[in-house]
């Protein structure tokens, strides 16, 4: 299947899952994960109407984004090393992987230096995965409290990968958990003036479940661009 067809199938499935959950499909953004995908294939997705693309390696993003139209919105979705922050610029729409205090400090420092206010999501290890992708649930409240001291970083919600190799119902439980954590944080005053509107959850395997559980951004790679190594 072509990239254009893949995208329209994903969009239809998002709309169907939204309908099942009584949600508007307009409230769910499709982020095309373009890591390892060459520019010409990203352009096919662009021509199909997509503008938001997710990359997980800063070096790869650096070379790629210059070759693509300027109205692309780039999202950083992978582990971000502090020594790579200086290469990012204001074409970064959202950093999904704010996962530690050192990164918060570094983003603020670089943001102040270059007058960029980074939009971020805090990544949470809801599955208590041993690879420790994200903050542990117990750490989040303190982390959210400290964000207020860093004016060049704003948090707009939470992100999780869930668990790789989990069954569908286990995955649903993790997505539900992330939403509950968000709701709980809101009652305790976390987040900016707009609260914590975003939940970034759902990948090729499980984005329909994520839509049913309240995601606002699904991160879909292989289902759009085809399988990769
Ligand atoms: C690669 C990646 C995705 C996309 O995964 P697919 O299974 O190809 O849809 C989503 N989120 C993150 C953090 C990723 O690294």
Short mmCIF file of C-alpha atoms and ligand atoms in Angstrom, two decimals:
data_model
loop_
_atom_site.label_atom_id
_atom_site.label_comp_id
_atom_site.label_asym_id
_atom_site.label_seq_id
_atom_site.Cartn_x
_atom_site.Cartn_y
_atom_site.Cartn_z
CA UNK A 1 0.00 0.00 0.00
CA UNK A 2 1.09 3.53 -0.67
CA UNK A 3 1.87 6.04 2.06
CA UNK A 4 -1.18 8.07 1.02
CA UNK A 5 -3.45 5.04 1.42
CA UNK A 6 -1.84 4.11 4.72
CA UNK A 7 -2.48 7.58 6.07
CA UNK A 8 -6.11 7.59 5.04
CA UNK A 9 -6.61 4.18 6.62
CA UNK A 10 -5.05 5.36 9.88
CA UNK A 11 -7.22 8.49 9.80
CA UNK A 12 -10.33 6.39 9.27
CA UNK A 13 -9.43 4.13 12.17
CA UNK A 14 -8.80 7.14 14.39
CA UNK A 15 -12.22 8.53 13.43
CA UNK A 16 -13.92 5.19 14.13
CA UNK A 17 -12.21 4.81 17.51
CA UNK A 18 -13.10 8.41 18.38
CA UNK A 19 -16.75 7.73 17.50
CA UNK A 20 -16.75 4.65 19.75
CA UNK A 21 -15.51 6.81 22.61
CA UNK A 22 -17.83 9.73 21.87
CA UNK A 23 -14.89 11.97 20.97
CA UNK A 24 -14.31 14.30 18.06
CA UNK A 25 -11.54 13.16 15.69
CA UNK A 26 -10.48 16.82 15.56
CA UNK A 27 -9.16 16.43 19.09
CA UNK A 28 -6.67 13.77 18.03
CA UNK A 29 -3.52 14.76 16.17
CA UNK A 30 -1.73 12.27 13.96
CA UNK A 31 2.03 12.55 14.38
CA UNK A 32 3.84 10.71 11.61
CA UNK A 33 6.97 9.16 13.10
CA UNK A 34 9.53 9.71 10.38
CA UNK A 35 12.68 8.43 12.10
CA UNK A 36 14.87 6.48 9.65
CA UNK A 37 12.49 7.43 6.81
CA UNK A 38 14.16 9.23 3.86
CA UNK A 39 13.02 12.72 2.79
CA UNK A 40 11.26 11.65 -0.39
CA UNK A 41 8.98 9.35 1.56
CA UNK A 42 8.32 12.01 4.18
CA UNK A 43 7.35 14.30 1.27
CA UNK A 44 4.69 11.78 0.22
CA UNK A 45 3.14 12.11 3.67
CA UNK A 46 3.45 15.88 3.42
CA UNK A 47 1.64 15.89 0.09
CA UNK A 48 -1.08 13.76 1.68
CA UNK A 49 -1.60 16.67 4.07
CA UNK A 50 0.44 15.74 7.13
CA UNK A 51 2.60 18.43 8.73
CA UNK A 52 3.61 16.98 12.09
CA UNK A 53 6.58 14.63 12.04
CA UNK A 54 8.37 12.86 14.87
CA UNK A 55 12.09 12.22 15.05
CA UNK A 56 14.09 10.59 17.81
CA UNK A 57 17.66 11.53 16.87
CA UNK A 58 18.73 15.16 16.85
CA UNK A 59 21.44 14.63 14.24
CA UNK A 60 19.02 12.97 11.86
CA UNK A 61 16.50 15.78 12.38
CA UNK A 62 19.19 18.40 11.73
CA UNK A 63 19.96 17.23 8.23
CA UNK A 64 16.42 16.20 7.33
CA UNK A 65 14.42 19.22 8.39
CA UNK A 66 16.44 21.51 6.13
CA UNK A 67 15.42 19.42 3.12
CA UNK A 68 11.70 19.56 3.88
CA UNK A 69 9.16 22.41 3.67
CA UNK A 70 9.39 25.02 6.38
CA UNK A 71 5.83 24.55 7.55
CA UNK A 72 6.62 21.07 8.87
CA UNK A 73 6.19 20.83 12.63
CA UNK A 74 8.90 18.73 14.18
CA UNK A 75 8.41 16.71 17.33
CA UNK A 76 11.20 15.14 19.35
CA UNK A 77 9.93 11.81 20.63
CA UNK A 78 13.03 9.92 21.78
CA UNK A 79 15.49 10.12 24.63
CA UNK A 80 17.11 13.55 24.35
CA UNK A 81 20.71 13.93 25.43
CA UNK A 82 21.49 17.20 27.17
CA UNK A 83 24.49 17.84 24.91
CA UNK A 84 22.16 17.80 21.86
CA UNK A 85 19.76 20.48 23.10
CA UNK A 86 21.94 23.25 21.66
CA UNK A 87 21.25 21.98 18.13
CA UNK A 88 17.46 22.31 18.47
CA UNK A 89 15.68 25.44 17.32
CA UNK A 90 12.23 27.00 17.27
CA UNK A 91 11.04 24.71 14.48
CA UNK A 92 10.60 22.12 17.24
CA UNK A 93 6.88 22.15 17.99
CA UNK A 94 6.94 19.81 20.96
CA UNK A 95 9.41 17.69 22.91
CA UNK A 96 7.58 14.55 24.08
CA UNK A 97 10.42 13.11 26.11
CA UNK A 98 11.10 15.39 29.06
CA UNK A 99 12.12 12.64 31.43
CA UNK A 100 14.60 14.00 33.96
CA UNK A 101 15.65 17.04 35.93
CA UNK A 102 18.98 17.47 34.11
CA UNK A 103 17.12 17.84 30.81
CA UNK A 104 14.71 20.36 32.32
CA UNK A 105 17.67 22.45 33.52
CA UNK A 106 19.45 22.23 30.19
CA UNK A 107 16.39 23.16 28.15
CA UNK A 108 15.83 26.17 30.37
CA UNK A 109 19.43 27.28 30.08
CA UNK A 110 19.51 27.00 26.28
CA UNK A 111 16.04 28.53 26.05
CA UNK A 112 17.10 31.56 28.02
CA UNK A 113 20.27 31.96 25.98
CA UNK A 114 18.36 31.88 22.68
CA UNK A 115 14.96 33.14 23.81
CA UNK A 116 13.11 29.95 22.94
CA UNK A 117 10.32 28.66 25.17
CA UNK A 118 10.26 24.91 24.72
CA UNK A 119 6.92 23.16 24.70
CA UNK A 120 7.20 19.77 26.32
CA UNK A 121 5.40 16.70 27.54
CA UNK A 122 6.63 14.82 30.57
CA UNK A 123 7.33 11.19 29.75
CA UNK A 124 6.03 8.71 32.30
CA UNK A 125 7.08 5.11 32.81
CA UNK A 126 3.54 3.87 33.49
CA UNK A 127 4.47 0.28 32.69
CA UNK A 128 7.36 0.40 35.19
CA UNK A 129 9.48 -0.85 32.38
CA UNK A 130 13.00 -1.86 33.28
CA UNK A 131 14.42 0.23 30.47
CA UNK A 132 13.11 3.15 32.56
CA UNK A 133 11.76 5.18 29.68
CA UNK A 134 10.39 8.18 31.54
CA UNK A 135 9.91 9.35 35.10
CA UNK A 136 8.54 6.92 37.65
CA UNK A 137 4.96 7.63 38.70
CA UNK A 138 6.06 8.56 42.24
CA UNK A 139 8.47 11.21 40.89
CA UNK A 140 6.01 13.14 38.78
CA UNK A 141 4.40 15.40 41.33
CA UNK A 142 7.76 16.77 42.55
CA UNK A 143 8.96 17.13 38.99
CA UNK A 144 5.86 19.12 38.03
CA UNK A 145 6.34 21.38 41.03
CA UNK A 146 9.92 22.13 39.98
CA UNK A 147 8.94 22.98 36.40
CA UNK A 148 7.51 26.28 37.66
CA UNK A 149 11.08 27.41 38.42
CA UNK A 150 12.11 27.06 34.77
CA UNK A 151 10.36 29.75 32.71
CA UNK A 152 11.76 28.62 29.36
CA UNK A 153 10.09 25.22 29.63
CA UNK A 154 6.33 24.72 29.58
CA UNK A 155 4.62 21.38 30.13
CA UNK A 156 1.49 20.72 28.10
CA UNK A 157 0.77 17.16 29.11
CA UNK A 158 2.14 13.65 29.49
CA UNK A 159 3.57 11.03 27.19
CA UNK A 160 4.06 7.30 27.53
CA UNK A 161 5.24 4.43 25.39
CA UNK A 162 3.21 1.95 27.44
CA UNK A 163 4.88 -1.42 27.37
CA UNK A 164 6.41 -3.03 24.34
CA UNK A 165 5.07 -6.55 23.83
CA UNK A 166 2.10 -6.05 26.16
CA UNK A 167 -1.30 -7.47 25.27
CA UNK A 168 -4.11 -5.11 24.21
CA UNK A 169 -5.88 -5.03 27.58
CA UNK A 170 -2.66 -4.51 29.51
CA UNK A 171 -1.87 -1.65 27.16
CA UNK A 172 -5.32 -0.16 27.71
CA UNK A 173 -4.62 -0.19 31.43
CA UNK A 174 -1.40 1.81 30.96
CA UNK A 175 -3.12 4.39 28.77
CA UNK A 176 -5.94 4.73 31.28
CA UNK A 177 -3.36 5.11 34.03
CA UNK A 178 -1.61 7.96 32.21
CA UNK A 179 -4.92 9.79 31.86
CA UNK A 180 -5.66 9.29 35.57
CA UNK A 181 -2.21 10.61 36.49
CA UNK A 182 -2.87 13.68 34.35
CA UNK A 183 -6.30 14.26 35.92
CA UNK A 184 -4.81 13.86 39.37
CA UNK A 185 -2.03 16.36 38.63
CA UNK A 186 -4.61 18.85 37.39
CA UNK A 187 -6.50 18.74 40.66
CA UNK A 188 -3.20 19.58 42.37
CA UNK A 189 -2.60 22.62 40.19
CA UNK A 190 0.07 21.25 37.84
CA UNK A 191 0.49 22.51 34.29
CA UNK A 192 0.31 25.92 32.69
CA UNK A 193 -2.63 28.27 32.17
CA UNK A 194 -4.15 25.80 29.72
CA UNK A 195 -3.73 22.90 32.17
CA UNK A 196 -2.29 19.68 30.79
CA UNK A 197 -4.32 19.26 27.60
CA UNK A 198 -2.17 16.68 25.87
CA UNK A 199 -1.72 12.97 26.23
CA UNK A 200 0.77 11.53 23.74
CA UNK A 201 0.06 7.81 23.66
CA UNK A 202 -0.53 5.18 21.02
CA UNK A 203 1.78 3.84 18.31
CA UNK A 204 1.17 1.61 15.27
CA UNK A 205 0.20 -1.38 17.42
CA UNK A 206 -2.17 0.35 19.78
CA UNK A 207 -3.26 3.80 18.60
CA UNK A 208 -6.94 2.86 18.36
CA UNK A 209 -6.95 1.78 21.99
CA UNK A 210 -5.19 5.04 22.87
CA UNK A 211 -7.89 7.05 21.11
CA UNK A 212 -10.55 5.22 23.12
CA UNK A 213 -8.62 6.07 26.29
CA UNK A 214 -8.28 9.77 25.62
CA UNK A 215 -5.06 10.34 23.71
CA UNK A 216 -4.67 13.67 21.91
CA UNK A 217 -1.55 12.76 19.90
CA UNK A 218 -0.91 9.35 18.37
CA UNK A 219 2.64 8.62 17.21
CA UNK A 220 2.42 6.35 14.19
CA UNK A 221 5.48 5.25 12.24
CA UNK A 222 5.62 1.81 10.61
CA UNK A 223 1.91 1.65 9.73
CA UNK A 224 2.35 4.81 7.64
CA UNK A 225 5.82 4.35 6.19
CA UNK A 226 6.09 0.57 6.09
CA UNK A 227 8.15 -1.74 8.24
CA UNK A 228 11.73 -0.88 8.94
CA UNK A 229 14.64 -2.81 10.31
C1 LIG B 1 9.39 4.67 16.82
C2 LIG B 1 8.49 5.30 17.80
C3 LIG B 1 7.11 5.41 17.55
C4 LIG B 1 6.45 4.84 16.33
O1 LIG B 1 6.44 3.45 16.41
P1 LIG B 1 5.65 2.56 15.33
O2 LIG B 1 5.42 1.28 16.04
O3 LIG B 1 6.54 2.42 14.15
O4 LIG B 1 4.38 3.26 15.03
C5 LIG B 1 6.35 6.08 18.49
N1 LIG B 1 6.88 6.59 19.62
C6 LIG B 1 8.19 6.50 19.88
C7 LIG B 1 8.71 7.09 21.15
C8 LIG B 1 9.03 5.85 19.00
O5 LIG B 1 10.34 5.76 19.28
#
